[in-house]
PDB file of C-alpha atoms in Angstrom:
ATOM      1  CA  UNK A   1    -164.369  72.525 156.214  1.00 87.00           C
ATOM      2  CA  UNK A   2    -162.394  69.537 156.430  1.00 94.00           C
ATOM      3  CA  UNK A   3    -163.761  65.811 158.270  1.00 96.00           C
ATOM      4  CA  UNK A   4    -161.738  62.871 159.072  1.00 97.00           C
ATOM      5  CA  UNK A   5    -164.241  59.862 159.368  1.00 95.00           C
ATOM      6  CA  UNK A   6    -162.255  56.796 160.819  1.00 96.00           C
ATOM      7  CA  UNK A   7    -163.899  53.299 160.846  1.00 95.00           C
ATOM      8  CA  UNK A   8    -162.707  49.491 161.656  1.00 96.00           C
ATOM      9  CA  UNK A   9    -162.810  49.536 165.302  1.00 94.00           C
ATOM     10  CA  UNK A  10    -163.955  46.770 167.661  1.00 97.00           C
ATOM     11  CA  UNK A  11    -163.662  44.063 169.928  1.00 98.00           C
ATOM     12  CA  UNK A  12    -161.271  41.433 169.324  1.00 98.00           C
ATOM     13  CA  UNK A  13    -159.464  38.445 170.839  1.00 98.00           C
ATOM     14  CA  UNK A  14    -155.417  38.713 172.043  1.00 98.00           C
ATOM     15  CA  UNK A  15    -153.484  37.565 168.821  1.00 98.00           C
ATOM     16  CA  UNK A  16    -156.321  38.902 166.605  1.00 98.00           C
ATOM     17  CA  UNK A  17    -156.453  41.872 164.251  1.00 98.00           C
ATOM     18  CA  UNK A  18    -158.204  44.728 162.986  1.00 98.00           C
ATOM     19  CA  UNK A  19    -158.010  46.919 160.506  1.00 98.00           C
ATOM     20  CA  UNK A  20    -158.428  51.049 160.823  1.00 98.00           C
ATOM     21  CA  UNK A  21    -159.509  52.935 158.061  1.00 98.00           C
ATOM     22  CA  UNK A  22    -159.033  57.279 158.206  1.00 98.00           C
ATOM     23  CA  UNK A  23    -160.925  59.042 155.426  1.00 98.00           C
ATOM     24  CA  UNK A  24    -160.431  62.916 155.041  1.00 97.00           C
ATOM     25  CA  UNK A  25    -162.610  65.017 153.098  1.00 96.00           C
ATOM     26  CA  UNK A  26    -163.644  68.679 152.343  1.00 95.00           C
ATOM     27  CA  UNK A  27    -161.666  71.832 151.208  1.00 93.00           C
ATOM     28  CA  UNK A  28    -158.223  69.813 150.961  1.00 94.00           C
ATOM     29  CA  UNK A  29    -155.283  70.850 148.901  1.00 93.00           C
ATOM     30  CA  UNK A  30    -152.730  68.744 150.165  1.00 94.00           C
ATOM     31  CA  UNK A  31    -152.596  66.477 153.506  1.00 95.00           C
ATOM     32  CA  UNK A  32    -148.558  66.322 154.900  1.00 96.00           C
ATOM     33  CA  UNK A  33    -149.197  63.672 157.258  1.00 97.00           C
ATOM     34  CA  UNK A  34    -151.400  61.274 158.336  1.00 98.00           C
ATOM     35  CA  UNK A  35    -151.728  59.546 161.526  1.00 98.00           C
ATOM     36  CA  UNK A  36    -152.626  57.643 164.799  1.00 98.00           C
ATOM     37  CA  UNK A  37    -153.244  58.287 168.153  1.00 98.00           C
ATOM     38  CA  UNK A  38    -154.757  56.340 171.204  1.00 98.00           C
ATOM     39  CA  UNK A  39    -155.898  57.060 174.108  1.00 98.00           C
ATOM     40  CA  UNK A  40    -156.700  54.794 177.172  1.00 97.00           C
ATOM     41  CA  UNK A  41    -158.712  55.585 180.130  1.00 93.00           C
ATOM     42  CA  UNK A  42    -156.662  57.477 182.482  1.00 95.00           C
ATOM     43  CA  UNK A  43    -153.928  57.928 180.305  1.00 97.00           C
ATOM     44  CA  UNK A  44    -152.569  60.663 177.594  1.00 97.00           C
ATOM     45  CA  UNK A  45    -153.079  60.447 174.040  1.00 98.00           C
ATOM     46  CA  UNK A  46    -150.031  58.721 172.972  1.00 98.00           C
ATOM     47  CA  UNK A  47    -148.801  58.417 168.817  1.00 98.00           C
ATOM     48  CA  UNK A  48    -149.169  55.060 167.628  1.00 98.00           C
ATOM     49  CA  UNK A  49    -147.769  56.092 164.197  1.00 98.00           C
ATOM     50  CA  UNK A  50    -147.925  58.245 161.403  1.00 98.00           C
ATOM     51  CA  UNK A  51    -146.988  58.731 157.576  1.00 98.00           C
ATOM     52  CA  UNK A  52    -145.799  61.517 155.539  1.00 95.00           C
ATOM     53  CA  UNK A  53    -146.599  62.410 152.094  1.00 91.00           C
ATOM     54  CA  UNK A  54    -143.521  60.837 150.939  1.00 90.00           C
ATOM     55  CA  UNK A  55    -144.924  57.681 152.615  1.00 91.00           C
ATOM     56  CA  UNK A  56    -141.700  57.428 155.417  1.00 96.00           C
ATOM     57  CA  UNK A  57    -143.061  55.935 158.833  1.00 98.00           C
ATOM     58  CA  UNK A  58    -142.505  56.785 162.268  1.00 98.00           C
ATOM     59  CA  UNK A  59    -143.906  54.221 165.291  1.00 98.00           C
ATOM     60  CA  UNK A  60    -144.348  53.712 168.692  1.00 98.00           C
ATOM     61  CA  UNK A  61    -141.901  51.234 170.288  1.00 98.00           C
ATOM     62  CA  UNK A  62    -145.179  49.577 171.921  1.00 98.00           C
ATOM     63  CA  UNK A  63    -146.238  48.750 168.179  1.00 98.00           C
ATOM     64  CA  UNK A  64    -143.066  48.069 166.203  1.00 98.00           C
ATOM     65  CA  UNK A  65    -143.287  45.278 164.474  1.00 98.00           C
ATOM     66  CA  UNK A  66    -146.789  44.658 164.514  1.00 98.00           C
ATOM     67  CA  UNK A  67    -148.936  47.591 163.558  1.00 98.00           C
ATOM     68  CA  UNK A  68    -148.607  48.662 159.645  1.00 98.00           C
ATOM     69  CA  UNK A  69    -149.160  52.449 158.601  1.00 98.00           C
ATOM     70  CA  UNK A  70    -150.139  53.099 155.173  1.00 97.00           C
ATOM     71  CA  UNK A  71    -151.796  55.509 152.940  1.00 96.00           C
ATOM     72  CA  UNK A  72    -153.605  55.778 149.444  1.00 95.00           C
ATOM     73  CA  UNK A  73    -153.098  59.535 148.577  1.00 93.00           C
ATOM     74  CA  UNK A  74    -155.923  59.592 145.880  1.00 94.00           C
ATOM     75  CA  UNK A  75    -157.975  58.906 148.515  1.00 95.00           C
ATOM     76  CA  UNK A  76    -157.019  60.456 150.994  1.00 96.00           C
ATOM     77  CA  UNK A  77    -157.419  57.380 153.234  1.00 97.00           C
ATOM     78  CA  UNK A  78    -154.953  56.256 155.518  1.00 98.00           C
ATOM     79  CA  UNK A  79    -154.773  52.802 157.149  1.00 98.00           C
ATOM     80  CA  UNK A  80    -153.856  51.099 160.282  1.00 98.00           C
ATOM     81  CA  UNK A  81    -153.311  47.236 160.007  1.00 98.00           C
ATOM     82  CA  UNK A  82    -152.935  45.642 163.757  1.00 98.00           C
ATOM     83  CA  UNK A  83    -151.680  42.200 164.207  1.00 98.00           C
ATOM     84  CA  UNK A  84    -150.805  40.374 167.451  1.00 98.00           C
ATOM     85  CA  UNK A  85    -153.083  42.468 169.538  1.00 98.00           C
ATOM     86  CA  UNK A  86    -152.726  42.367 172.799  1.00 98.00           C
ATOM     87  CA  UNK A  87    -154.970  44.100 175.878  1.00 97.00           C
ATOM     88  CA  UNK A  88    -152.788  46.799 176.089  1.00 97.00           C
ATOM     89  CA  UNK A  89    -153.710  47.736 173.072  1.00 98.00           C
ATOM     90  CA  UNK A  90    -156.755  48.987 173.999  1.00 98.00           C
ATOM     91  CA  UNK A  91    -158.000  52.525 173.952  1.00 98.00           C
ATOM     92  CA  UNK A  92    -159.828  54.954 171.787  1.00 98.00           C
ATOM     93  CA  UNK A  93    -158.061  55.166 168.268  1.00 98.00           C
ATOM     94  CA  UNK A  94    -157.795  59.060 166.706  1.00 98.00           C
ATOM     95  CA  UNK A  95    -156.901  59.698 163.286  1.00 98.00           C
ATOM     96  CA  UNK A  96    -155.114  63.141 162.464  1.00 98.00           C
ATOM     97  CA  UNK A  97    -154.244  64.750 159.408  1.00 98.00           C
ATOM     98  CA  UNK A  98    -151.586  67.788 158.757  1.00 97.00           C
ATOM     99  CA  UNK A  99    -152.627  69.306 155.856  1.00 96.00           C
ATOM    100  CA  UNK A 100    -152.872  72.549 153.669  1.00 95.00           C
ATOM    101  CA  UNK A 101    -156.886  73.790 153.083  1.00 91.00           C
ATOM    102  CA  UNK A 102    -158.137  75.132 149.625  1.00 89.00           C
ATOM    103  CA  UNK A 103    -157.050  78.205 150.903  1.00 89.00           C
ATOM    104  CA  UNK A 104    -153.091  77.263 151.018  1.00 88.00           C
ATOM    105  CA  UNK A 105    -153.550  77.483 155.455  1.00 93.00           C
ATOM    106  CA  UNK A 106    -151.625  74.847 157.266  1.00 95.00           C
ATOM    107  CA  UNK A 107    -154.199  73.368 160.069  1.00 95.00           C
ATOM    108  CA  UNK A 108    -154.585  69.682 161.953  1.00 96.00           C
ATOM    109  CA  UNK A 109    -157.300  68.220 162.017  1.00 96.00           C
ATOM    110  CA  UNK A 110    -158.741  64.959 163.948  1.00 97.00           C
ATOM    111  CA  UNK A 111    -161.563  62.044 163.976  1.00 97.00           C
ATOM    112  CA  UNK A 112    -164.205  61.613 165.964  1.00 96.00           C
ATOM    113  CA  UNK A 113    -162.139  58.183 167.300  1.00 97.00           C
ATOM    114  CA  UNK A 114    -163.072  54.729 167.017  1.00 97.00           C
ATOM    115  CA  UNK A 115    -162.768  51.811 169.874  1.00 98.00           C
ATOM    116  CA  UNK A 116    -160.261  49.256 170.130  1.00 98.00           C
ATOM    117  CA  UNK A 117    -160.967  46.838 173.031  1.00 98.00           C
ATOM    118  CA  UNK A 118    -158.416  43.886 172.840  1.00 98.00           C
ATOM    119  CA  UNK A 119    -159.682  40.819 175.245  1.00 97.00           C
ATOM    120  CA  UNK A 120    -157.217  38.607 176.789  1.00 94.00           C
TER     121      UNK A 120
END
């Protein structure tokens, strides 16, 4: 059994930021990646970004520039540092984790998402 527990979401003003935290726990071997999705009413889960084991970053154009992705692998926390927020940015904020179980089986797992509501 693996959990992701995500905390740090909220309401905040445009320019503000917050702070995302993504803790995994349980039967874990080794996590691959770790990352960030949102999703806004009406819309489809979109990546926001995500970092690999070897701590290389992919993000979405939307964010460039003013989101930061990082990780602590003793942990097994990974964290999502949001600057210049704007009202777009808001939506429901999913961590996910690629990672091998106890068991040496590849699986995904996600949080139970936190809220991000950006006012203008």
């Amino acid at each position: 059994q693996v959990q992701l527990v995500e905390s740090g979401g909220g309401l905040v003003q445009a320019g503000g930021s917050l702070r995302l935290s993504c803790a995994a726990s349980g039967r874990i071997f080794s996590i691959n990646s770790m990352g960030w999705y949102r999703q806004a009413p009406g819309k489809q889960r979109e990546l926001v970004a995500v970092i690999n084991s070897g701590r290389s970053t992919n993000y979405a154009d939307s964010v460039k520039g003013r989101f930061t992705i990082s990780r602590d692998n003793v942990k097994n926390t990974v964290y999502l540092q949001m600057n210049s927020l704007k009202p777009e940015d808001t939506a429901v904020y999913y961590c996910n984790a690629d990672l091998y179980n106890y068991y040496n089986n590849r699986d995904n797992y996600w949080g139970q998402g936190t809220q991000v509501t950006v006012s203008s």
